[in-house]
PDB file of C-alpha atoms in Angstrom:
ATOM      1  CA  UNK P 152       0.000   0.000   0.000  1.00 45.00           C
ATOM      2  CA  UNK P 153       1.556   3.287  -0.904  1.00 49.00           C
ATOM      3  CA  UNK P 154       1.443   6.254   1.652  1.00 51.00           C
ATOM      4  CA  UNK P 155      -1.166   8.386   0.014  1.00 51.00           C
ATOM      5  CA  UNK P 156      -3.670   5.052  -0.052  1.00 46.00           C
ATOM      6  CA  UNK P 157      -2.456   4.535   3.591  1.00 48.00           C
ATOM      7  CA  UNK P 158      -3.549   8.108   4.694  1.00 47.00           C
ATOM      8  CA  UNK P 159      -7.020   7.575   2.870  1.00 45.00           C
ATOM      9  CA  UNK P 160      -7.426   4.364   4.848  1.00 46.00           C
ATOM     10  CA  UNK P 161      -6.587   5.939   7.852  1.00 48.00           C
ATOM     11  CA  UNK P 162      -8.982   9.064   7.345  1.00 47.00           C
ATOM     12  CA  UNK P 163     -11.928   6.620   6.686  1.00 48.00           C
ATOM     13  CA  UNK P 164     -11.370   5.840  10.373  1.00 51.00           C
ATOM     14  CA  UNK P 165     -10.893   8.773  11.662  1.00 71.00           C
ATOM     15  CA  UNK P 166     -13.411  11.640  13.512  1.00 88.00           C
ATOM     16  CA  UNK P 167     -12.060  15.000  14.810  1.00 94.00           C
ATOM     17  CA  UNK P 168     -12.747  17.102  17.732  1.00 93.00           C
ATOM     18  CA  UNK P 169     -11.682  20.121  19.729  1.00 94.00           C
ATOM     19  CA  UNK P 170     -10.196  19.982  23.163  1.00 93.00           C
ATOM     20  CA  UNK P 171     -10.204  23.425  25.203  1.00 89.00           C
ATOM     21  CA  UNK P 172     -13.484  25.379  23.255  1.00 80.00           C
ATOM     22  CA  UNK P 173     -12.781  28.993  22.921  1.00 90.00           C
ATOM     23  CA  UNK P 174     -14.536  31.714  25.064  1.00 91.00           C
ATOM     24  CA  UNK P 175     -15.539  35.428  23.636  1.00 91.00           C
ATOM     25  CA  UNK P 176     -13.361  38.494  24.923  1.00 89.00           C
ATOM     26  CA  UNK P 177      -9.681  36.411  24.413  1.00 90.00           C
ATOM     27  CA  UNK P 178      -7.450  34.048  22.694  1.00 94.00           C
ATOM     28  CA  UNK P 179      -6.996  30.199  23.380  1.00 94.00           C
ATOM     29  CA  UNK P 180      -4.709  27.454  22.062  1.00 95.00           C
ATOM     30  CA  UNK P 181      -6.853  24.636  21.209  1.00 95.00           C
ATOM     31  CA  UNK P 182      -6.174  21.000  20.147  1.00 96.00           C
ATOM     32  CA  UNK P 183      -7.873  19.719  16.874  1.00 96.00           C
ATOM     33  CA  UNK P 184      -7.749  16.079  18.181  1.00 96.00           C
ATOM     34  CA  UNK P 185      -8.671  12.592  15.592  1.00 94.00           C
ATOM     35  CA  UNK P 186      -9.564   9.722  17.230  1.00 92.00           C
ATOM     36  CA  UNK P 187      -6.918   7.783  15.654  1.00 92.00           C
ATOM     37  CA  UNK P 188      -2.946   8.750  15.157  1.00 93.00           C
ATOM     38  CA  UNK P 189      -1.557   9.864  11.989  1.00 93.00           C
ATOM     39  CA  UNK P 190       0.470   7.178  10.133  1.00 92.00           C
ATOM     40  CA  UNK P 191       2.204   9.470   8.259  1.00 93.00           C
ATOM     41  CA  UNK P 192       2.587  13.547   8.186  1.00 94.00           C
ATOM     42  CA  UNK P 193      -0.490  15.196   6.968  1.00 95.00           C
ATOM     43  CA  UNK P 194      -1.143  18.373   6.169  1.00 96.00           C
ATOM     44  CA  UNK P 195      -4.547  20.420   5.699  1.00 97.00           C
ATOM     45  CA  UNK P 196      -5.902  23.705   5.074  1.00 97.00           C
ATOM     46  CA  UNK P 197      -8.459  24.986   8.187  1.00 98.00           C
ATOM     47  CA  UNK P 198     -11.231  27.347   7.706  1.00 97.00           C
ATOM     48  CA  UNK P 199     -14.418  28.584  10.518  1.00 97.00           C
ATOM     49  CA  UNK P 200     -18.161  29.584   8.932  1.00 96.00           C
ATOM     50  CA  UNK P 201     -18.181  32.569  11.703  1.00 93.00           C
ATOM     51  CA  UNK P 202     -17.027  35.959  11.342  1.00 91.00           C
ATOM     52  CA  UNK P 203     -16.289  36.247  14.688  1.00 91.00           C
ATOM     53  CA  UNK P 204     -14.034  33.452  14.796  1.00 95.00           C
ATOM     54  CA  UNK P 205     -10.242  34.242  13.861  1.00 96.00           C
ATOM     55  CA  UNK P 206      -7.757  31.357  13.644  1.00 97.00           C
ATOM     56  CA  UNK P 207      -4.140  31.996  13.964  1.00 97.00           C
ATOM     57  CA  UNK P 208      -3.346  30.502  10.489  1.00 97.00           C
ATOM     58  CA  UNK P 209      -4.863  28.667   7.685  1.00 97.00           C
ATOM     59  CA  UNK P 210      -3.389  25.690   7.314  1.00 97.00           C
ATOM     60  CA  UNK P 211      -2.378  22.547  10.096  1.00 96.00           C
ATOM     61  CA  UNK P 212       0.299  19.640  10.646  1.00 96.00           C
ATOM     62  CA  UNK P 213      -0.555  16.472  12.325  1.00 96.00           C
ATOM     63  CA  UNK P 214       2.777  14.499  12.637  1.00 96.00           C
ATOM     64  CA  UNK P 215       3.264  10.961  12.656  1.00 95.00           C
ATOM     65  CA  UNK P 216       2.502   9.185  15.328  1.00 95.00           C
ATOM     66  CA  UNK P 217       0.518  11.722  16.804  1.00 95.00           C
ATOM     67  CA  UNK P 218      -3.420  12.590  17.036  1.00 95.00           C
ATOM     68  CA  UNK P 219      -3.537  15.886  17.488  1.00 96.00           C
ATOM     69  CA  UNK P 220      -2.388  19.520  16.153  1.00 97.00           C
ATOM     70  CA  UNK P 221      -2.787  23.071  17.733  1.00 97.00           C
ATOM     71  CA  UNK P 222      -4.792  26.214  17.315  1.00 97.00           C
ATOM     72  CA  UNK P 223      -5.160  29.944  18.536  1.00 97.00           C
ATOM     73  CA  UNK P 224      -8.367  30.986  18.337  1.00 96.00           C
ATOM     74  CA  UNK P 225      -9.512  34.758  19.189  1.00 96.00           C
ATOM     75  CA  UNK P 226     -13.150  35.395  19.526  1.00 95.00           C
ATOM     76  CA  UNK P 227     -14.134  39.036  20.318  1.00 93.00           C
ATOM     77  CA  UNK P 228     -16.908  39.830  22.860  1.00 91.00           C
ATOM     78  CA  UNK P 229     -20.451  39.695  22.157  1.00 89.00           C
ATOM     79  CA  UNK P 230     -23.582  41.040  23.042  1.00 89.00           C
ATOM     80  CA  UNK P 231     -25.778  38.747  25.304  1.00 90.00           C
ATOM     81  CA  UNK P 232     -25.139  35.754  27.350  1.00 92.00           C
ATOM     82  CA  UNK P 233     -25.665  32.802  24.944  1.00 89.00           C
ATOM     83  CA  UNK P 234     -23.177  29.675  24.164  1.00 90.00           C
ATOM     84  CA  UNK P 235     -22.638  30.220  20.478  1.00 90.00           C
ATOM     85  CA  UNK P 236     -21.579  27.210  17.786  1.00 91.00           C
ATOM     86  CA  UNK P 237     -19.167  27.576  14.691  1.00 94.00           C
ATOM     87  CA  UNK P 238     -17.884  24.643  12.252  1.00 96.00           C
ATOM     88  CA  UNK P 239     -14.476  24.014  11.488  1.00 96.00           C
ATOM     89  CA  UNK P 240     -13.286  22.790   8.032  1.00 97.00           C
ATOM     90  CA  UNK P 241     -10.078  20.358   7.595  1.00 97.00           C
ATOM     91  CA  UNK P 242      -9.361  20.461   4.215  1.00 96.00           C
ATOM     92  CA  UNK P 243      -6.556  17.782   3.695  1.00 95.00           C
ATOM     93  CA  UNK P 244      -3.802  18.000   0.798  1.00 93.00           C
ATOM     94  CA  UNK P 245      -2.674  14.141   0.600  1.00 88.00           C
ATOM     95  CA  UNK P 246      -6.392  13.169   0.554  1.00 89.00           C
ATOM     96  CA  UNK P 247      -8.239  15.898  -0.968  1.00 91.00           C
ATOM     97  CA  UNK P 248     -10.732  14.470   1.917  1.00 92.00           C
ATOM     98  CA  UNK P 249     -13.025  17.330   4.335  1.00 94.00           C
ATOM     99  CA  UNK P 250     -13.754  16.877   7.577  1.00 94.00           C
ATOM    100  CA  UNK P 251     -16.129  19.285   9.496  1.00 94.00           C
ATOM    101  CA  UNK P 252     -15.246  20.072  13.688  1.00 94.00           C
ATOM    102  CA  UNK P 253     -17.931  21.604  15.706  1.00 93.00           C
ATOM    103  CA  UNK P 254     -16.896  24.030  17.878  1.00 93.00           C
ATOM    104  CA  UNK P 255     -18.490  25.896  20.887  1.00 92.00           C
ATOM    105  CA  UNK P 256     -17.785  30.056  22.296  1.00 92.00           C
ATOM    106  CA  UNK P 257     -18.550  29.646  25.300  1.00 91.00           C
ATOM    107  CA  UNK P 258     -20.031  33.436  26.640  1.00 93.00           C
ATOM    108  CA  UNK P 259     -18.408  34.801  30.205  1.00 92.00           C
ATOM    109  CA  UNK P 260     -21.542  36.783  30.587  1.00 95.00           C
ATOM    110  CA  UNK P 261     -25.129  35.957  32.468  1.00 96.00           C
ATOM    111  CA  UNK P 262     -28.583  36.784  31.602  1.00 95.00           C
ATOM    112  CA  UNK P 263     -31.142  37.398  34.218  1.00 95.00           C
ATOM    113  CA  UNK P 264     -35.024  37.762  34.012  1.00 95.00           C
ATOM    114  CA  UNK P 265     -38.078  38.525  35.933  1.00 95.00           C
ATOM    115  CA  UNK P 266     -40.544  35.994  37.459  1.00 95.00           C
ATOM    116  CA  UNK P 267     -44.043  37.829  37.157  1.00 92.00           C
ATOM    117  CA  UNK P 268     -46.633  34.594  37.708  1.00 87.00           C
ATOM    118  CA  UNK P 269     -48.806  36.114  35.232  1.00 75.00           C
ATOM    119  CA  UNK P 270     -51.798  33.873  35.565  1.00 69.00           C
ATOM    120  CA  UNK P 271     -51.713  34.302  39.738  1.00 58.00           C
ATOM    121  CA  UNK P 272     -54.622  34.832  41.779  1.00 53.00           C
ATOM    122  CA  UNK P 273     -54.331  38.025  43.676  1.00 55.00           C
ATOM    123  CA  UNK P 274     -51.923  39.813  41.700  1.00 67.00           C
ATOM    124  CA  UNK P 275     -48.979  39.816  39.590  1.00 84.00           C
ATOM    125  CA  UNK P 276     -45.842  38.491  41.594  1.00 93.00           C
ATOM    126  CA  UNK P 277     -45.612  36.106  44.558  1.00 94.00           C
ATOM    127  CA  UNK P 278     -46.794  37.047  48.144  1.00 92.00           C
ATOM    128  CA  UNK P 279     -43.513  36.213  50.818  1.00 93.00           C
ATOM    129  CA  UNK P 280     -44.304  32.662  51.314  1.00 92.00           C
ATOM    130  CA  UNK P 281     -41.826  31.511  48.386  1.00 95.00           C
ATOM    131  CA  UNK P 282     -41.701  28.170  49.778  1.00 94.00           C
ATOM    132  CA  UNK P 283     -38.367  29.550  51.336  1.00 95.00           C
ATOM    133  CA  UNK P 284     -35.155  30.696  48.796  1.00 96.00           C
ATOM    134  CA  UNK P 285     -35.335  26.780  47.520  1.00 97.00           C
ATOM    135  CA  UNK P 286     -39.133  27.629  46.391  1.00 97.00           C
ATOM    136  CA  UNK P 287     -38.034  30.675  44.746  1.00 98.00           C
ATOM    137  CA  UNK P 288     -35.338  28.813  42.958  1.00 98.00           C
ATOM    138  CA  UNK P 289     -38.377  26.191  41.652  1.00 98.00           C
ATOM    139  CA  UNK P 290     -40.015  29.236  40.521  1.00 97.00           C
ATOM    140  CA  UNK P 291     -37.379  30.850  38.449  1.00 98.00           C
ATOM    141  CA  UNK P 292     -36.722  27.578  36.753  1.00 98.00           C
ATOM    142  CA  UNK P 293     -40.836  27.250  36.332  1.00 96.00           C
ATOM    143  CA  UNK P 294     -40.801  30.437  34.433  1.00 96.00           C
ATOM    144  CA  UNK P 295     -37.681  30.343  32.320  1.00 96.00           C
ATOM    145  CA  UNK P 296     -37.702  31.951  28.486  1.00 94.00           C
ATOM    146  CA  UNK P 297     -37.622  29.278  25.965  1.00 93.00           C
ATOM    147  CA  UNK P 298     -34.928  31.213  24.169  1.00 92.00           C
ATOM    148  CA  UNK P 299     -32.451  31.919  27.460  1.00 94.00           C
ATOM    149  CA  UNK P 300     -29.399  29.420  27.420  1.00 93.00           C
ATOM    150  CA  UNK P 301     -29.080  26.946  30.147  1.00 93.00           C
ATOM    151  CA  UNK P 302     -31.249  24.313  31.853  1.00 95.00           C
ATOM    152  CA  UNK P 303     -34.003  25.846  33.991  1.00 97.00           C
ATOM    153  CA  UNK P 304     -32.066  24.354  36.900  1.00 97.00           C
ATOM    154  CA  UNK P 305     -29.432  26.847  36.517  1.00 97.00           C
ATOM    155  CA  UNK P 306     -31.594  29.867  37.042  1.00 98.00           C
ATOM    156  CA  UNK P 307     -31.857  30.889  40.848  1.00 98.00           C
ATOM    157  CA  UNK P 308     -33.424  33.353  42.768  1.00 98.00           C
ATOM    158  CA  UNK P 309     -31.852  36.996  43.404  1.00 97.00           C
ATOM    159  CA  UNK P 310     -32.606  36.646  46.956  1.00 97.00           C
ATOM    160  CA  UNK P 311     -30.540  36.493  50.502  1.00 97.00           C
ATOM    161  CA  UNK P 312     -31.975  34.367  52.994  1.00 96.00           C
ATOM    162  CA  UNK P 313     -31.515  31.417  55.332  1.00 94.00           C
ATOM    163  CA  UNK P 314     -32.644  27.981  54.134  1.00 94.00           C
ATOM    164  CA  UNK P 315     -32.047  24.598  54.515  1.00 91.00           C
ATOM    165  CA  UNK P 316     -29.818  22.322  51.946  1.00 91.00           C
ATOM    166  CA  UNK P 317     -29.009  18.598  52.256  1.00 91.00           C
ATOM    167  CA  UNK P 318     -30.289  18.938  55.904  1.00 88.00           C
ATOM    168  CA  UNK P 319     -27.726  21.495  56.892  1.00 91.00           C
ATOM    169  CA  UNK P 320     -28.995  25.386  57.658  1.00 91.00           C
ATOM    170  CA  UNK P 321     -27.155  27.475  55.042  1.00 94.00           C
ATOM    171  CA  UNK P 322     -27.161  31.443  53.834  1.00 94.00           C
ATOM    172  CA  UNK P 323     -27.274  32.992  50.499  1.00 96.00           C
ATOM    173  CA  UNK P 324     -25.508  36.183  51.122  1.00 93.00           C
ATOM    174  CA  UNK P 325     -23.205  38.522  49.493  1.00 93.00           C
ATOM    175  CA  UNK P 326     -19.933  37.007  48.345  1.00 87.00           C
ATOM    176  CA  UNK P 327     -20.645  33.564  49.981  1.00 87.00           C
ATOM    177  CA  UNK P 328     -21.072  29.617  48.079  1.00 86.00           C
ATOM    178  CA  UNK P 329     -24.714  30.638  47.525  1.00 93.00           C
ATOM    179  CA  UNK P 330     -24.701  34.059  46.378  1.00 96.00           C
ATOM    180  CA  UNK P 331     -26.288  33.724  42.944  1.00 97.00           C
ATOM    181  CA  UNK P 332     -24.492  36.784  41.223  1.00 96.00           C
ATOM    182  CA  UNK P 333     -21.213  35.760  39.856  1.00 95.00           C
ATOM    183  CA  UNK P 334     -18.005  38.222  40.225  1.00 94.00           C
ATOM    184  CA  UNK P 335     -16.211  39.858  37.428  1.00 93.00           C
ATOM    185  CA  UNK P 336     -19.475  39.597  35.001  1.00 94.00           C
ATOM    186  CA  UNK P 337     -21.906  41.387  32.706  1.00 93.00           C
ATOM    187  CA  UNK P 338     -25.509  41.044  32.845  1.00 94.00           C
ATOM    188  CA  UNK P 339     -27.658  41.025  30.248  1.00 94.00           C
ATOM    189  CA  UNK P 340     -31.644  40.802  29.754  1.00 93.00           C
ATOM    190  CA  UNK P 341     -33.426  40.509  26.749  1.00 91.00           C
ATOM    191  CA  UNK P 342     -35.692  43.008  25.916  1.00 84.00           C
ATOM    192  CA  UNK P 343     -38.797  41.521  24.363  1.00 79.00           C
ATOM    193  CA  UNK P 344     -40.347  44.411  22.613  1.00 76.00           C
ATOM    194  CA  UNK P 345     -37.235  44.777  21.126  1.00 77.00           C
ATOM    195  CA  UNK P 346     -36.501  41.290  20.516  1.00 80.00           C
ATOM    196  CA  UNK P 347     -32.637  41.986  21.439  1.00 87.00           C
ATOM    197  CA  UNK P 348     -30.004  41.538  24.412  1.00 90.00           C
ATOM    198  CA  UNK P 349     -29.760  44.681  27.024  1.00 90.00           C
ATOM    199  CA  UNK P 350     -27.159  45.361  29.193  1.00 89.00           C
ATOM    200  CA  UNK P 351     -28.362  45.836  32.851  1.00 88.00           C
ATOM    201  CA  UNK P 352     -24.971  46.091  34.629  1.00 85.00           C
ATOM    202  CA  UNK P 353     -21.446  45.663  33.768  1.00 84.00           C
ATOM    203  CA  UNK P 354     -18.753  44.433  35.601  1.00 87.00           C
ATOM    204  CA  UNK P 355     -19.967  43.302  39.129  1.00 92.00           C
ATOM    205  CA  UNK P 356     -17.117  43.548  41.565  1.00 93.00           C
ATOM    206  CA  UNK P 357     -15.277  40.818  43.321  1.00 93.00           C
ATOM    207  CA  UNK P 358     -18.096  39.909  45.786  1.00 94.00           C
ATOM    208  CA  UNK P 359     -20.530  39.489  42.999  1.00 94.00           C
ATOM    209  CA  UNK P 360     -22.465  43.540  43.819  1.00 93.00           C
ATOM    210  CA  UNK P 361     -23.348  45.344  40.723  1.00 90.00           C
ATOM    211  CA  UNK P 362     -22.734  48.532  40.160  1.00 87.00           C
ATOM    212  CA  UNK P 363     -25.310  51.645  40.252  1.00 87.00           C
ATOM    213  CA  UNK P 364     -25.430  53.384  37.726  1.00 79.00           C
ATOM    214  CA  UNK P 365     -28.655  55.544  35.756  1.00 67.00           C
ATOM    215  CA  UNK P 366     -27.063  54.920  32.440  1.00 68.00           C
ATOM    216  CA  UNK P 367     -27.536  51.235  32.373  1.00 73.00           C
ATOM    217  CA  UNK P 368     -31.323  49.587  31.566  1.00 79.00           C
ATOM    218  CA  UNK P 369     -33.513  48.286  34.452  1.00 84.00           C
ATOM    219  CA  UNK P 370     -34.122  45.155  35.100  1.00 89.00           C
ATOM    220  CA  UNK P 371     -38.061  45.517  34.300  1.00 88.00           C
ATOM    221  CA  UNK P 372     -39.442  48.386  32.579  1.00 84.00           C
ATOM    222  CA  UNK P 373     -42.969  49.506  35.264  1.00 86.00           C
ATOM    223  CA  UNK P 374     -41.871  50.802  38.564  1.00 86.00           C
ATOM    224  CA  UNK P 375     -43.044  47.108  40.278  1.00 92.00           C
ATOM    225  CA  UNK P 376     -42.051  45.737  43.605  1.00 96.00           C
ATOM    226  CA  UNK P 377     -39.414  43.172  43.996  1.00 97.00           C
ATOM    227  CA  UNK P 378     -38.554  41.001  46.654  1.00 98.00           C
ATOM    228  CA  UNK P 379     -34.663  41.356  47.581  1.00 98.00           C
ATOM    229  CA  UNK P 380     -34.072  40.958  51.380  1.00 97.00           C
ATOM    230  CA  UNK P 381     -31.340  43.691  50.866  1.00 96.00           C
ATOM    231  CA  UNK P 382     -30.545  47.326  52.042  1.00 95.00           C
ATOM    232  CA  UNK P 383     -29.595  49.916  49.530  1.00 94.00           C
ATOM    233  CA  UNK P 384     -25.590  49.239  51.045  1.00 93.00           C
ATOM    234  CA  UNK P 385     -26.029  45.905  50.360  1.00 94.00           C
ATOM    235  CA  UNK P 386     -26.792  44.738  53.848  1.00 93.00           C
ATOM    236  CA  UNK P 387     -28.448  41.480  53.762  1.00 92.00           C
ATOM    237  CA  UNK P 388     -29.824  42.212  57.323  1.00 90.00           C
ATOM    238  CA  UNK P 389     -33.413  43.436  55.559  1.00 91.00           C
ATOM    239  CA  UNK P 390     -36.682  41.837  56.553  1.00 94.00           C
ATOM    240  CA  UNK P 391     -36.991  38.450  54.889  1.00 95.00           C
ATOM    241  CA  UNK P 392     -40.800  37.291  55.369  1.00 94.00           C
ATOM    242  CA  UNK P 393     -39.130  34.961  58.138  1.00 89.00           C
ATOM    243  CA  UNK P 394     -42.204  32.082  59.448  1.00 79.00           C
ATOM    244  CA  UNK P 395     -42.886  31.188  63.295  1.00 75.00           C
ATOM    245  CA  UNK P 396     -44.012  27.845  61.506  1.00 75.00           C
ATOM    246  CA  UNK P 397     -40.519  27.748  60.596  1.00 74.00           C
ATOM    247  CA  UNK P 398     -37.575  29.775  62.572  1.00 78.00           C
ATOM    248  CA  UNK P 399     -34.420  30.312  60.748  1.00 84.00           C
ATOM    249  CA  UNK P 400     -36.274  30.032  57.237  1.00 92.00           C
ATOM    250  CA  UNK P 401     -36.669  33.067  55.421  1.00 95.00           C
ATOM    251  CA  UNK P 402     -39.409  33.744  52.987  1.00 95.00           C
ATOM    252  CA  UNK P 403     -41.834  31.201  54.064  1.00 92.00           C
ATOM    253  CA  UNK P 404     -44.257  33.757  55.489  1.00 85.00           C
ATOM    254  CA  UNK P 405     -47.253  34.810  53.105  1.00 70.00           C
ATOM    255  CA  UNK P 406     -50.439  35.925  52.584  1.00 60.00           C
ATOM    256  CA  UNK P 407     -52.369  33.139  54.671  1.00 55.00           C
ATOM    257  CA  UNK P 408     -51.792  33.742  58.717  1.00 51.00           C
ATOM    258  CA  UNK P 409     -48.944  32.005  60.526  1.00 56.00           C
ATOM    259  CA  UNK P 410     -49.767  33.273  64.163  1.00 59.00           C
ATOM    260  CA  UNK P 411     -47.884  36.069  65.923  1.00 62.00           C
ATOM    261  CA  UNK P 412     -46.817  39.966  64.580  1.00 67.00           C
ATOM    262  CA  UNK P 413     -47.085  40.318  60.914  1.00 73.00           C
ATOM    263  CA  UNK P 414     -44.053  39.968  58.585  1.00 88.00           C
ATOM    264  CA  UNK P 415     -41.992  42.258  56.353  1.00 93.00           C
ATOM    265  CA  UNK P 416     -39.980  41.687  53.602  1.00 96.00           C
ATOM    266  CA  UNK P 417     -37.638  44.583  51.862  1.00 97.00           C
ATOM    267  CA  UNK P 418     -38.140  45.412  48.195  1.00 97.00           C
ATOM    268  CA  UNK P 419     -36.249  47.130  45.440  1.00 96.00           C
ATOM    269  CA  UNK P 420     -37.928  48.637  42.188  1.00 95.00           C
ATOM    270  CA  UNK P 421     -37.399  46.414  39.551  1.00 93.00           C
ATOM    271  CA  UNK P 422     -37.666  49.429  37.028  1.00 91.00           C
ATOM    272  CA  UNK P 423     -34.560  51.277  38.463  1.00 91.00           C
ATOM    273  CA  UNK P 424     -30.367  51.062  38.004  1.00 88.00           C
ATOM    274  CA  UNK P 425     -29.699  53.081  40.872  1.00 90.00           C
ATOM    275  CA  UNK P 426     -29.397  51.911  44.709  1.00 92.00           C
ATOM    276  CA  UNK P 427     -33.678  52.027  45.081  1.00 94.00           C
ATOM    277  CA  UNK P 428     -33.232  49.072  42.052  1.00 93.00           C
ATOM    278  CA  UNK P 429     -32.327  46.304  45.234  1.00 95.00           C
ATOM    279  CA  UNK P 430     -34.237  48.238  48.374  1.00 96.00           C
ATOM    280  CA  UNK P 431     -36.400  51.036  48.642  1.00 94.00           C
ATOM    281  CA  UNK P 432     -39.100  49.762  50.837  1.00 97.00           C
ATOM    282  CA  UNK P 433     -40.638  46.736  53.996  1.00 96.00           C
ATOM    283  CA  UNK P 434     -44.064  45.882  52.713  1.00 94.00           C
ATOM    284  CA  UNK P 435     -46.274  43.059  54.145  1.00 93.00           C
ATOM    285  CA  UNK P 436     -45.579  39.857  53.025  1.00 92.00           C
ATOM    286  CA  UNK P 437     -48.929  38.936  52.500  1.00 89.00           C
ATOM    287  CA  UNK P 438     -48.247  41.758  49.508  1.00 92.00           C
ATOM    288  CA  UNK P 439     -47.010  40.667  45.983  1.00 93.00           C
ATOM    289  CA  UNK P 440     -43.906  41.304  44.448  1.00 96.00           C
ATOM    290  CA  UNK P 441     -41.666  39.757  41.684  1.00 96.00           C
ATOM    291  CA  UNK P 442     -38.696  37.704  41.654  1.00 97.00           C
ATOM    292  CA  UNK P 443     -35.183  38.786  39.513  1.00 97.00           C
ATOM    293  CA  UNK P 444     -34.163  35.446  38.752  1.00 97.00           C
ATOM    294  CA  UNK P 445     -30.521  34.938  37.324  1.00 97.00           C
ATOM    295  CA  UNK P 446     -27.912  32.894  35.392  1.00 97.00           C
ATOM    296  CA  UNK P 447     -25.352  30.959  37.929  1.00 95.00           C
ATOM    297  CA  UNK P 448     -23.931  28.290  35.449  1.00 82.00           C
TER     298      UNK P 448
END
């Protein structure tokens, strides 16, 4: 067998993939990687079907003896918080065979939205019985977008509380294991009348706080209550719709009556960018209010 026929056998066995997928806003070496080693030296040209995507040259050497050869790839960043897909093309000389590599952008930033229940009773929103910060959770991943990215799983409430997980008595707080806003991150909503990606907030700091600022867009666009648990500072020692039923469980007290003093929870405005955005008011928590629910993949 000569060692063009050899290649061609060899390529009939072979499938290609990338190790180390590319994320917008840098550059990253990458492995195009066959499933089988080279018997010979090959070389091909390499092309990508996205604009965005910029290799580091056009053409690749796999060596003999070896499965794999290597790649810069520089993808600028984008607008929104969506994974995005792109298709590599091995074009290769010895063979004149094609082979086609998916590859995946992965985006740095998060999307958030706002849980409304639209078809509820009383009013639009939830009352403070949430079912505690794990029922709020349920509820963002109830009411996710069909078009956000992720699994409805990996949408959690923007809340700070105490609740129970895996038996133990945990706190989502500022900065902690359970805070839901990641550090270091833009946020982005989508903006249905629009039908395009808006930045809320960019750059959160290293505890995971967004900044304030009038020139970014609100979360919602009506001045509407939403439940937070926060101070303007970012204290999370606001009122938290905390049960008698249940001590050290926050937002399990609602609209039906638990015994003792009536509950507060603290609100921000879900139409504003400035401090008033995360607390500007206690209201009963037999009272409705909506739920910012976020991105923590």
């Amino acid at each position: 067998m000569d060692s063009t026929a050899s290649i061609i056998q060899q390529a009939q066995n072979q499938n290609f993939s990338v190790q180390g997928n590319p994320s917008e806003g840098g550059s990253v070496l990458v492995k195009i990687i066959s499933s089988t080693e080279f018997p010979l030296d090959a070389t091909a040209s390499i092309s990508v079907n996205s604009a965005n995507v910029t290799l580091s040259q056009n053409e690749l050497t796999f060596s003999v003896g070896t499965n794999f050869s290597e790649i810069s790839i520089t993808v600028p960043e984008d607008i929104g918080c969506a994974d995005t897909s792109a298709e590599l093309t091995l074009s290769f000389h010895q063979t004149n065979t094609v082979e086609k590599v998916a590859l995946i952008v992965q985006d740095n930033d998060r999307c958030l939205f706002i849980a409304k229940n639209p078809n509820g009773a009383f009013a639009l929103g939830f009352d403070g019985n949430l079912g505690g910060i794990p029922g709020a959770d349920a509820i963002c991943a109830s009411e996710k977008p069909a078009h956000f990215p992720g699994q409805n799983t990996q949408y959690k409430a923007f809340l700070v509380g105490r609740y129970q997980k895996n038996g133990a008595p945990v706190t989502r707080g500022i900065g902690g294991d359970e805070w839901v806003i990641l550090p270091n991150t833009k946020y982005y909503k989508f903006e249905e009348n629009l039908l395009e990606w808006q930045l809320i907030f960019d750059r959160t700091d290293s505890q995971g706080k967004f900044p304030f600022n009038t020139t970014f867009k609100p979360m919602y666009y009506t001045a509407t209550d939403m439940w937070t648990g926060l101070t303007s500072t970012w204290n999370t020692t606001g009122s938290k719709c905390s049960s008698f039923v249940t001590p050290g469980i926050d937002w399990t007290y609602g609209f039906d009556s638990q015994g003792g003093a009536p509950q507060n929870g603290n609100v921000g405005l879900a139409n504003s960018p400035a401090s008033s955005g995360i607390y500007y008011a206690t209201k009963g928590c037999g009272s409705h209010a909506l739920i910012s629910c976020v991105l923590v993949k």
